[in-house]
Amino acid sequence: MLDLVLFTIAWIVGSVLLEWLFHALNQYGTYFYTASSQAVDGEHAVAFILTILAPVIAFVVVMLIYNFIRFRARAGDTNLRSRHQFRTNKLFIGVWVLVSIGLNLLFFVHPSASALEQMFNSEQARLNRQDLEVDVVARQWQWFFSYPQYGISSAQDANGNATLYLPVNRNVKFVLRSYDPWHTYDPYIGVIHGFWIPAFGLKQDIIPGETRYMYVHTSKVTSYDVNPMVRVQCTEVCGPGHPYMEAPVHVVSAGDFQTWVKKQLKLQSD
Amino acid sequence: MSSTFAGTSESFLRKGRRMLPPVVRGLFWAAIGFFVVNTLVSQALDRTPFAPYVTKVSVTFGWAAATCGWLLGLGAWELVVRPYFGKPVEWEVPNDWRRYFMMSLDHKVVGLQYMVSSVSGFFIAGLAAMLMRLELMNSSLWTFPTPNAYLSTVGIHGTIMMFSFGTVMLVSGFGNYLIPLMIGSNSSAFPRVSAISQWLLPAGIITVALSPILGTWTTGWRGYAPLAEQDPNGIVFYYLGVFAMTLSSLLVSINLTATILFKRAKGLTWNRIPMYAWGILAASLLNIIWIPEIEMTFILALVSNVASLPLFAQIGTPLTYMEVFWLFGHPEVYIVVVPAFALWQEFLPVMGQKTLFGRAWGVLGLVFVMMFSGLVWAHHMFTNMRDDQMLPFSFFTEMISIPTGFAFLTSIGTVWKSKLRLTTPTLLVFMSMFNFLIGGVTGVMLADPVINLQAHDTFFVVGHFHYTIIGAMVFTFMAAAYYWLPKFSGRMYSEFWGKVGAIWVFVAFNCAFGQFLLIGLRGMNRWVPVYPPYLRNMNFEISLFAFLLGLGFLFNLVHIVWMWRYGKPAKANPWNAKTLEWQSTAMPGETNFNPPPEVLTGFYDYSDEQPVWKPESPVEVS
């Protein structure tokens, strides 16, 4: 009985400490830097799981430490065996099994299914009539961004490097394809790439021969110069050029975006 | 103790047959096989413009011939080929150090051979990891000349770690040595199968480690097509080496499954089977189910590569390779950890001298993890699957934590109110449980598709699976090495230095891989020797702890090897365990039980002093 009381107190203290730690972590931001509503959703999912699991983690860790200290064999103890020999404890096992099933069902409903439903909704065509469409082509080892609605065939900065400009507070639909625009006749040249913008909180693989989509909703004005997490990064290994396959991202106001579009069109016509 | 295998050396001499030492003979025939077949293919059968001596095609056939020559030279000729044609088995194993350098029919010798091969693989792959961490201390290329060289190192690290250590050490190494002993048998079911399979392992390790001879390969341990089809020829040695190593595991699993099913001592009913045997049975069944699948995949990929078929290219189906790889790849990680779970439940009742708690739940956990493991693979592919596939795979991935939790349930219940001896194995099992808890919590997060889409292919995932594999399997392996050292060597390790070693690796491991989780979320993606400079400081720090971890493993190795030789002599049953392996004092080359044992009761009940077994009474011949 004494052990149960002592352990429970230790467990509660451990849980509170861990909740405090996780709370601080979630306040700081487990995704470090977020610039889209999808990233914020993901961060909330992490926060929910950590908050619910804190007492479970505390239970196991406190149990390990408590057992280790409290039930250690003392030096000079002649009787090697423990006085307590039991094979089972129906209450403990029953609670354990039910709680672990319950927690997993909970996590499946929320955040897994609920957040996925949001993601699937954001991909519904009827909700995306005003989307900005960006065609993304990945080849070894380069990104191409084109804006069919604006007639920009390949967005570039002044040095000719691919660059991605997005207006803030807009739904963006990325159309993802992997092929080499200069060698379209070669079926062996396309490999799998990964399209990731760390600050946007999600990624999609780009498969040769398939067209895939990714939807984000930009939520703040930012750029690669503000935080290096605002960049396009290839995440699926695609050969020796893989680490160099990155491009800066700029999320700008609607007005600045229009200015940028005009500049691109002028660059293109020169 | 009588000697089973040494008695015939005189007759061996009398016949006047002399042969080279088997390893030399194996190397000799491997060289002959390679040169003959490679020359035949590259110069005659498949001559290409300018007739280079080694081509992709010729090296594939040459390697197959070399491996056959290697196995035949080491004893397969006498053990398999000649008996197949009706000749008697003439294979004399001298009862001294030489038995470790040839095919042996003693499961204890095979176990030790496997352990040495496997640990060698661990340190070769570990060296590769150290080189990777050295490179990552700086955000630009500075250790490796090209990204290809770095990516080949990544591939060599992962491949050798997984296929020669992770899936091998606890199953083929400890399994071969201990499973026949623990079930009261004098040999495994098919001793010749394990004798042969052991020698496939060093062949596989060397093949993968030397793959840069043929050219770099950039795919990492998964050999992802379609990228693999562009890779220089090194990828050929990846497929061939992995084929050898997985074939080795498959053969051992068939042998150990048959051993557990058919070679149990009298009275060792299903209710009394040791926990470790349950773990090995579950892992072996996974091997038997999934290794043929992945070997077929590697053969397809190799053919696709060598013969330039477009199976996985843009005009084929690029995702097929990924699907079939992970169909095997996820059960693979349970092959790694299920024996570790079983070992927690093996060691804790002994160390606490207390009856195993909820044994049925422990067994249920092992078996259900095994059965669920085939239902979760596509969680590796949330970034490239259809939306409607996400929820089922997310569901099963989350659910697999329930049977996994049963290993914690039984372990915690067993130590509660026990008299826990704080030995090095106890400490390492506790550390292992802590590490796997972190691995499990990060696993639940990764099972959530929305979080997975951010964490996939970042160092968060790398941290997660190192927590499950190093954290659970390697720490438990170290516990097992200390626990059974008195069994293997008759000598005891130093409790002080053992604990120093355990704490050393625990601190270094958590400081290194804990930061992997954070740096992954901060935007560090995988397979990059070059990364944005804002990640440099954290990578630098991780590398320092990684070097500390490498040194820690080396320290434990030195300690164990030293104590194997010079440790204090140990008692026959130093932990006061009830399982059968401690009831035999047989060393390699000696018979385990004579007469065979008869098991009277389960091994995990510490409530009474009744004997667990008695020598079986001689069978009356009518």
PDB file of C-alpha atoms in Angstrom, chain B residues 16-230:
ATOM      1  CA  GLY B  16      46.171 -39.638 -45.560  1.00  0.00           C
ATOM      2  CA  ARG B  17      43.850 -36.981 -47.007  1.00  0.00           C
ATOM      3  CA  ARG B  18      45.354 -33.597 -46.495  1.00  0.00           C
ATOM      4  CA  MET B  19      43.685 -30.348 -47.205  1.00  0.00           C
ATOM      5  CA  LEU B  20      44.318 -26.644 -46.931  1.00  0.00           C
ATOM      6  CA  PRO B  21      42.817 -24.832 -43.956  1.00  0.00           C
ATOM      7  CA  PRO B  22      39.122 -24.399 -44.912  1.00  0.00           C
ATOM      8  CA  VAL B  23      39.182 -20.588 -44.961  1.00  0.00           C
ATOM      9  CA  VAL B  24      42.181 -20.617 -47.285  1.00  0.00           C
ATOM     10  CA  ARG B  25      40.520 -23.284 -49.388  1.00  0.00           C
ATOM     11  CA  GLY B  26      37.326 -21.191 -49.502  1.00  0.00           C
ATOM     12  CA  LEU B  27      39.209 -18.068 -50.583  1.00  0.00           C
ATOM     13  CA  PHE B  28      41.104 -20.106 -53.173  1.00  0.00           C
ATOM     14  CA  TRP B  29      37.960 -21.551 -54.744  1.00  0.00           C
ATOM     15  CA  ALA B  30      36.215 -18.198 -54.556  1.00  0.00           C
ATOM     16  CA  ALA B  31      39.054 -16.647 -56.548  1.00  0.00           C
ATOM     17  CA  ILE B  32      39.054 -19.496 -59.066  1.00  0.00           C
ATOM     18  CA  GLY B  33      35.265 -19.298 -59.410  1.00  0.00           C
ATOM     19  CA  PHE B  34      35.329 -15.567 -59.963  1.00  0.00           C
ATOM     20  CA  PHE B  35      38.116 -15.565 -62.519  1.00  0.00           C
ATOM     21  CA  VAL B  36      36.786 -18.475 -64.552  1.00  0.00           C
ATOM     22  CA  VAL B  37      33.167 -17.330 -64.709  1.00  0.00           C
ATOM     23  CA  ASN B  38      33.920 -13.617 -64.988  1.00  0.00           C
ATOM     24  CA  THR B  39      36.369 -14.236 -67.839  1.00  0.00           C
ATOM     25  CA  LEU B  40      33.942 -16.528 -69.582  1.00  0.00           C
ATOM     26  CA  VAL B  41      31.110 -13.997 -69.408  1.00  0.00           C
ATOM     27  CA  SER B  42      33.001 -10.782 -70.112  1.00  0.00           C
ATOM     28  CA  GLN B  43      35.326 -12.129 -72.777  1.00  0.00           C
ATOM     29  CA  ALA B  44      33.291 -14.805 -74.522  1.00  0.00           C
ATOM     30  CA  LEU B  45      29.590 -15.048 -73.794  1.00  0.00           C
ATOM     31  CA  ASP B  46      28.691 -11.391 -73.382  1.00  0.00           C
ATOM     32  CA  ARG B  47      31.523  -9.518 -75.045  1.00  0.00           C
ATOM     33  CA  THR B  48      30.926  -5.772 -75.130  1.00  0.00           C
ATOM     34  CA  PRO B  49      32.753  -3.079 -77.180  1.00  0.00           C
ATOM     35  CA  PHE B  50      36.399  -2.718 -76.052  1.00  0.00           C
ATOM     36  CA  ALA B  51      35.880  -5.883 -73.945  1.00  0.00           C
ATOM     37  CA  PRO B  52      36.352  -4.479 -70.425  1.00  0.00           C
ATOM     38  CA  TYR B  53      37.395  -7.307 -68.118  1.00  0.00           C
ATOM     39  CA  VAL B  54      34.698  -6.674 -65.502  1.00  0.00           C
ATOM     40  CA  THR B  55      31.198  -5.715 -66.589  1.00  0.00           C
ATOM     41  CA  LYS B  56      27.926  -5.453 -64.704  1.00  0.00           C
ATOM     42  CA  VAL B  57      26.855  -8.792 -66.131  1.00  0.00           C
ATOM     43  CA  SER B  58      30.134 -10.615 -65.654  1.00  0.00           C
ATOM     44  CA  VAL B  59      30.555  -9.436 -62.085  1.00  0.00           C
ATOM     45  CA  THR B  60      27.102 -10.706 -61.201  1.00  0.00           C
ATOM     46  CA  PHE B  61      27.844 -14.193 -62.459  1.00  0.00           C
ATOM     47  CA  GLY B  62      31.426 -14.053 -61.194  1.00  0.00           C
ATOM     48  CA  TRP B  63      30.183 -13.133 -57.726  1.00  0.00           C
ATOM     49  CA  ALA B  64      27.729 -16.026 -57.697  1.00  0.00           C
ATOM     50  CA  ALA B  65      30.519 -18.433 -58.664  1.00  0.00           C
ATOM     51  CA  ALA B  66      32.860 -16.935 -56.068  1.00  0.00           C
ATOM     52  CA  THR B  67      30.262 -17.336 -53.322  1.00  0.00           C
ATOM     53  CA  CYS B  68      29.659 -20.959 -54.294  1.00  0.00           C
ATOM     54  CA  GLY B  69      33.413 -21.566 -54.287  1.00  0.00           C
ATOM     55  CA  TRP B  70      33.725 -19.920 -50.884  1.00  0.00           C
ATOM     56  CA  LEU B  71      30.994 -22.093 -49.375  1.00  0.00           C
ATOM     57  CA  LEU B  72      32.232 -25.307 -51.014  1.00  0.00           C
ATOM     58  CA  GLY B  73      35.779 -24.637 -49.847  1.00  0.00           C
ATOM     59  CA  LEU B  74      34.645 -24.028 -46.287  1.00  0.00           C
ATOM     60  CA  GLY B  75      32.985 -27.432 -46.074  1.00  0.00           C
ATOM     61  CA  ALA B  76      29.812 -27.475 -48.157  1.00  0.00           C
ATOM     62  CA  TRP B  77      31.578 -29.871 -50.536  1.00  0.00           C
ATOM     63  CA  GLU B  78      32.018 -32.488 -47.826  1.00  0.00           C
ATOM     64  CA  LEU B  79      28.815 -31.670 -45.919  1.00  0.00           C
ATOM     65  CA  VAL B  80      26.313 -31.337 -48.757  1.00  0.00           C
ATOM     66  CA  VAL B  81      27.585 -32.142 -52.230  1.00  0.00           C
ATOM     67  CA  ARG B  82      29.347 -35.466 -51.604  1.00  0.00           C
ATOM     68  CA  PRO B  83      26.615 -36.827 -49.292  1.00  0.00           C
ATOM     69  CA  TYR B  84      24.059 -35.843 -51.932  1.00  0.00           C
ATOM     70  CA  PHE B  85      25.734 -38.299 -54.276  1.00  0.00           C
ATOM     71  CA  GLY B  86      25.665 -41.024 -51.670  1.00  0.00           C
ATOM     72  CA  LYS B  87      29.137 -40.630 -50.187  1.00  0.00           C
ATOM     73  CA  PRO B  88      29.423 -40.703 -46.376  1.00  0.00           C
ATOM     74  CA  VAL B  89      29.810 -37.372 -44.554  1.00  0.00           C
ATOM     75  CA  GLU B  90      33.532 -36.996 -43.873  1.00  0.00           C
ATOM     76  CA  TRP B  91      33.999 -33.723 -42.079  1.00  0.00           C
ATOM     77  CA  GLU B  92      36.284 -33.672 -39.091  1.00  0.00           C
ATOM     78  CA  VAL B  93      36.225 -30.588 -36.928  1.00  0.00           C
ATOM     79  CA  PRO B  94      39.321 -30.424 -34.726  1.00  0.00           C
ATOM     80  CA  ASN B  95      38.375 -29.552 -31.167  1.00  0.00           C
ATOM     81  CA  ASP B  96      40.481 -26.418 -30.868  1.00  0.00           C
ATOM     82  CA  TRP B  97      40.510 -22.857 -32.260  1.00  0.00           C
ATOM     83  CA  ARG B  98      40.413 -24.197 -35.813  1.00  0.00           C
ATOM     84  CA  ARG B  99      36.757 -25.171 -35.416  1.00  0.00           C
ATOM     85  CA  TYR B 100      35.845 -21.477 -35.663  1.00  0.00           C
ATOM     86  CA  PHE B 101      37.404 -21.208 -39.119  1.00  0.00           C
ATOM     87  CA  MET B 102      35.389 -23.906 -40.874  1.00  0.00           C
ATOM     88  CA  MET B 103      31.834 -25.127 -41.127  1.00  0.00           C
ATOM     89  CA  SER B 104      30.854 -26.594 -37.790  1.00  0.00           C
ATOM     90  CA  LEU B 105      27.906 -28.763 -36.864  1.00  0.00           C
ATOM     91  CA  ASP B 106      27.921 -27.625 -33.242  1.00  0.00           C
ATOM     92  CA  HIS B 107      25.249 -24.961 -32.753  1.00  0.00           C
ATOM     93  CA  LYS B 108      27.389 -23.284 -30.075  1.00  0.00           C
ATOM     94  CA  VAL B 109      30.331 -22.870 -32.443  1.00  0.00           C
ATOM     95  CA  VAL B 110      27.995 -21.557 -35.153  1.00  0.00           C
ATOM     96  CA  GLY B 111      26.495 -19.115 -32.653  1.00  0.00           C
ATOM     97  CA  LEU B 112      29.918 -17.742 -31.742  1.00  0.00           C
ATOM     98  CA  GLN B 113      30.911 -17.510 -35.412  1.00  0.00           C
ATOM     99  CA  TYR B 114      27.753 -15.540 -36.085  1.00  0.00           C
ATOM    100  CA  MET B 115      28.401 -13.227 -33.135  1.00  0.00           C
ATOM    101  CA  VAL B 116      31.914 -12.441 -34.349  1.00  0.00           C
ATOM    102  CA  SER B 117      30.781 -11.852 -37.955  1.00  0.00           C
ATOM    103  CA  SER B 118      27.876  -9.751 -36.750  1.00  0.00           C
ATOM    104  CA  VAL B 119      29.917  -7.612 -34.363  1.00  0.00           C
ATOM    105  CA  SER B 120      32.486  -7.101 -37.131  1.00  0.00           C
ATOM    106  CA  GLY B 121      29.636  -5.856 -39.324  1.00  0.00           C
ATOM    107  CA  PHE B 122      28.523  -3.544 -36.505  1.00  0.00           C
ATOM    108  CA  PHE B 123      31.929  -1.903 -36.223  1.00  0.00           C
ATOM    109  CA  ILE B 124      32.450  -1.646 -40.011  1.00  0.00           C
ATOM    110  CA  ALA B 125      29.065   0.040 -40.350  1.00  0.00           C
ATOM    111  CA  GLY B 126      29.797   2.076 -37.219  1.00  0.00           C
ATOM    112  CA  LEU B 127      32.979   3.386 -38.816  1.00  0.00           C
ATOM    113  CA  ALA B 128      30.874   4.447 -41.794  1.00  0.00           C
ATOM    114  CA  ALA B 129      28.565   6.299 -39.375  1.00  0.00           C
ATOM    115  CA  MET B 130      31.552   8.081 -37.822  1.00  0.00           C
ATOM    116  CA  LEU B 131      32.666   9.231 -41.286  1.00  0.00           C
ATOM    117  CA  MET B 132      29.159  10.514 -41.984  1.00  0.00           C
ATOM    118  CA  ARG B 133      29.109  12.444 -38.726  1.00  0.00           C
ATOM    119  CA  LEU B 134      32.546  13.868 -39.511  1.00  0.00           C
ATOM    120  CA  GLU B 135      31.223  15.149 -42.838  1.00  0.00           C
ATOM    121  CA  LEU B 136      28.125  16.625 -41.209  1.00  0.00           C
ATOM    122  CA  MET B 137      30.190  18.678 -38.747  1.00  0.00           C
ATOM    123  CA  ASN B 138      30.491  21.181 -41.561  1.00  0.00           C
ATOM    124  CA  SER B 139      27.726  22.432 -43.838  1.00  0.00           C
ATOM    125  CA  SER B 140      29.845  22.038 -46.971  1.00  0.00           C
ATOM    126  CA  LEU B 141      31.690  19.057 -48.432  1.00  0.00           C
ATOM    127  CA  TRP B 142      34.970  18.577 -46.586  1.00  0.00           C
ATOM    128  CA  THR B 143      35.445  14.906 -45.612  1.00  0.00           C
ATOM    129  CA  PHE B 144      34.202  13.262 -48.767  1.00  0.00           C
ATOM    130  CA  PRO B 145      35.343  14.265 -52.245  1.00  0.00           C
ATOM    131  CA  THR B 146      31.854  14.024 -53.764  1.00  0.00           C
ATOM    132  CA  PRO B 147      28.233  13.682 -52.610  1.00  0.00           C
ATOM    133  CA  ASN B 148      28.302  10.227 -54.233  1.00  0.00           C
ATOM    134  CA  ALA B 149      31.009   9.102 -51.836  1.00  0.00           C
ATOM    135  CA  TYR B 150      28.948  10.325 -48.880  1.00  0.00           C
ATOM    136  CA  LEU B 151      25.784   8.645 -50.151  1.00  0.00           C
ATOM    137  CA  SER B 152      27.619   5.342 -50.696  1.00  0.00           C
ATOM    138  CA  THR B 153      28.801   5.560 -47.103  1.00  0.00           C
ATOM    139  CA  VAL B 154      25.226   6.140 -45.937  1.00  0.00           C
ATOM    140  CA  GLY B 155      24.141   3.083 -47.899  1.00  0.00           C
ATOM    141  CA  ILE B 156      26.950   0.910 -46.568  1.00  0.00           C
ATOM    142  CA  HIS B 157      26.190   2.009 -42.997  1.00  0.00           C
ATOM    143  CA  GLY B 158      22.489   1.225 -43.208  1.00  0.00           C
ATOM    144  CA  THR B 159      22.784  -1.969 -45.198  1.00  0.00           C
ATOM    145  CA  ILE B 160      25.445  -3.613 -43.060  1.00  0.00           C
ATOM    146  CA  MET B 161      23.835  -2.467 -39.802  1.00  0.00           C
ATOM    147  CA  MET B 162      20.430  -3.839 -40.708  1.00  0.00           C
ATOM    148  CA  PHE B 163      21.281  -7.042 -42.528  1.00  0.00           C
ATOM    149  CA  SER B 164      24.392  -8.159 -40.676  1.00  0.00           C
ATOM    150  CA  PHE B 165      23.688  -6.871 -37.179  1.00  0.00           C
ATOM    151  CA  GLY B 166      20.137  -5.717 -36.461  1.00  0.00           C
ATOM    152  CA  THR B 167      18.392  -8.781 -37.802  1.00  0.00           C
ATOM    153  CA  VAL B 168      21.278 -11.151 -37.168  1.00  0.00           C
ATOM    154  CA  MET B 169      22.841 -10.687 -33.749  1.00  0.00           C
ATOM    155  CA  LEU B 170      19.930 -11.715 -31.544  1.00  0.00           C
ATOM    156  CA  VAL B 171      18.444 -14.262 -33.957  1.00  0.00           C
ATOM    157  CA  SER B 172      21.385 -15.971 -35.633  1.00  0.00           C
ATOM    158  CA  GLY B 173      24.069 -15.224 -33.037  1.00  0.00           C
ATOM    159  CA  PHE B 174      22.450 -15.667 -29.625  1.00  0.00           C
ATOM    160  CA  GLY B 175      19.648 -17.765 -31.145  1.00  0.00           C
ATOM    161  CA  ASN B 176      21.935 -20.412 -32.591  1.00  0.00           C
ATOM    162  CA  TYR B 177      23.967 -20.646 -29.411  1.00  0.00           C
ATOM    163  CA  LEU B 178      21.177 -20.533 -26.857  1.00  0.00           C
ATOM    164  CA  ILE B 179      17.919 -21.786 -28.342  1.00  0.00           C
ATOM    165  CA  PRO B 180      18.908 -25.492 -28.473  1.00  0.00           C
ATOM    166  CA  LEU B 181      20.304 -25.159 -24.926  1.00  0.00           C
ATOM    167  CA  MET B 182      17.185 -23.382 -23.648  1.00  0.00           C
ATOM    168  CA  ILE B 183      14.850 -26.029 -25.015  1.00  0.00           C
ATOM    169  CA  GLY B 184      17.005 -28.893 -23.756  1.00  0.00           C
ATOM    170  CA  SER B 185      18.299 -30.161 -27.074  1.00  0.00           C
ATOM    171  CA  ASN B 186      21.765 -31.305 -28.060  1.00  0.00           C
ATOM    172  CA  SER B 187      21.688 -29.760 -31.487  1.00  0.00           C
ATOM    173  CA  SER B 188      19.616 -27.618 -33.786  1.00  0.00           C
ATOM    174  CA  ALA B 189      17.234 -29.337 -36.163  1.00  0.00           C
ATOM    175  CA  PHE B 190      19.348 -28.867 -39.288  1.00  0.00           C
ATOM    176  CA  PRO B 191      22.954 -28.330 -38.152  1.00  0.00           C
ATOM    177  CA  ARG B 192      24.323 -28.351 -41.702  1.00  0.00           C
ATOM    178  CA  VAL B 193      21.983 -25.510 -42.707  1.00  0.00           C
ATOM    179  CA  SER B 194      23.295 -23.189 -39.998  1.00  0.00           C
ATOM    180  CA  ALA B 195      26.862 -24.302 -40.700  1.00  0.00           C
ATOM    181  CA  ILE B 196      26.518 -23.098 -44.279  1.00  0.00           C
ATOM    182  CA  SER B 197      24.427 -19.998 -43.601  1.00  0.00           C
ATOM    183  CA  GLN B 198      26.975 -18.522 -41.188  1.00  0.00           C
ATOM    184  CA  TRP B 199      29.578 -18.270 -43.970  1.00  0.00           C
ATOM    185  CA  LEU B 200      27.194 -16.369 -46.209  1.00  0.00           C
ATOM    186  CA  LEU B 201      27.231 -13.519 -43.695  1.00  0.00           C
ATOM    187  CA  PRO B 202      30.915 -12.473 -43.957  1.00  0.00           C
ATOM    188  CA  ALA B 203      30.632 -12.879 -47.728  1.00  0.00           C
ATOM    189  CA  GLY B 204      27.694 -10.462 -47.731  1.00  0.00           C
ATOM    190  CA  ILE B 205      29.352  -7.953 -45.386  1.00  0.00           C
ATOM    191  CA  ILE B 206      32.527  -7.887 -47.491  1.00  0.00           C
ATOM    192  CA  THR B 207      30.541  -7.562 -50.704  1.00  0.00           C
ATOM    193  CA  VAL B 208      28.641  -4.501 -49.479  1.00  0.00           C
ATOM    194  CA  ALA B 209      31.662  -2.953 -47.767  1.00  0.00           C
ATOM    195  CA  LEU B 210      33.696  -3.292 -50.973  1.00  0.00           C
ATOM    196  CA  SER B 211      30.902  -2.084 -53.263  1.00  0.00           C
ATOM    197  CA  PRO B 212      32.745   1.220 -53.992  1.00  0.00           C
ATOM    198  CA  ILE B 213      35.269  -0.886 -55.950  1.00  0.00           C
ATOM    199  CA  LEU B 214      32.629  -1.192 -58.653  1.00  0.00           C
ATOM    200  CA  GLY B 215      31.356   2.346 -58.304  1.00  0.00           C
ATOM    201  CA  THR B 216      29.378   4.548 -55.951  1.00  0.00           C
ATOM    202  CA  TRP B 217      25.680   4.106 -55.292  1.00  0.00           C
ATOM    203  CA  THR B 218      23.409   6.843 -54.056  1.00  0.00           C
ATOM    204  CA  THR B 219      20.206   5.194 -52.903  1.00  0.00           C
ATOM    205  CA  GLY B 220      20.923   4.520 -49.238  1.00  0.00           C
ATOM    206  CA  TRP B 221      20.087   1.139 -47.672  1.00  0.00           C
ATOM    207  CA  ARG B 222      16.752   0.869 -49.484  1.00  0.00           C
ATOM    208  CA  GLY B 223      18.195   0.701 -53.013  1.00  0.00           C
ATOM    209  CA  TYR B 224      15.243   2.771 -54.252  1.00  0.00           C
ATOM    210  CA  ALA B 225      14.391   2.284 -57.890  1.00  0.00           C
ATOM    211  CA  PRO B 226      14.172   4.133 -60.273  1.00  0.00           C
ATOM    212  CA  LEU B 227      17.221   6.005 -58.917  1.00  0.00           C
ATOM    213  CA  ALA B 228      19.088   2.727 -58.497  1.00  0.00           C
ATOM    214  CA  GLU B 229      18.829   2.058 -62.200  1.00  0.00           C
ATOM    215  CA  GLN B 230      20.964   5.119 -62.905  1.00  0.00           C
TER     216      GLN B 230
END
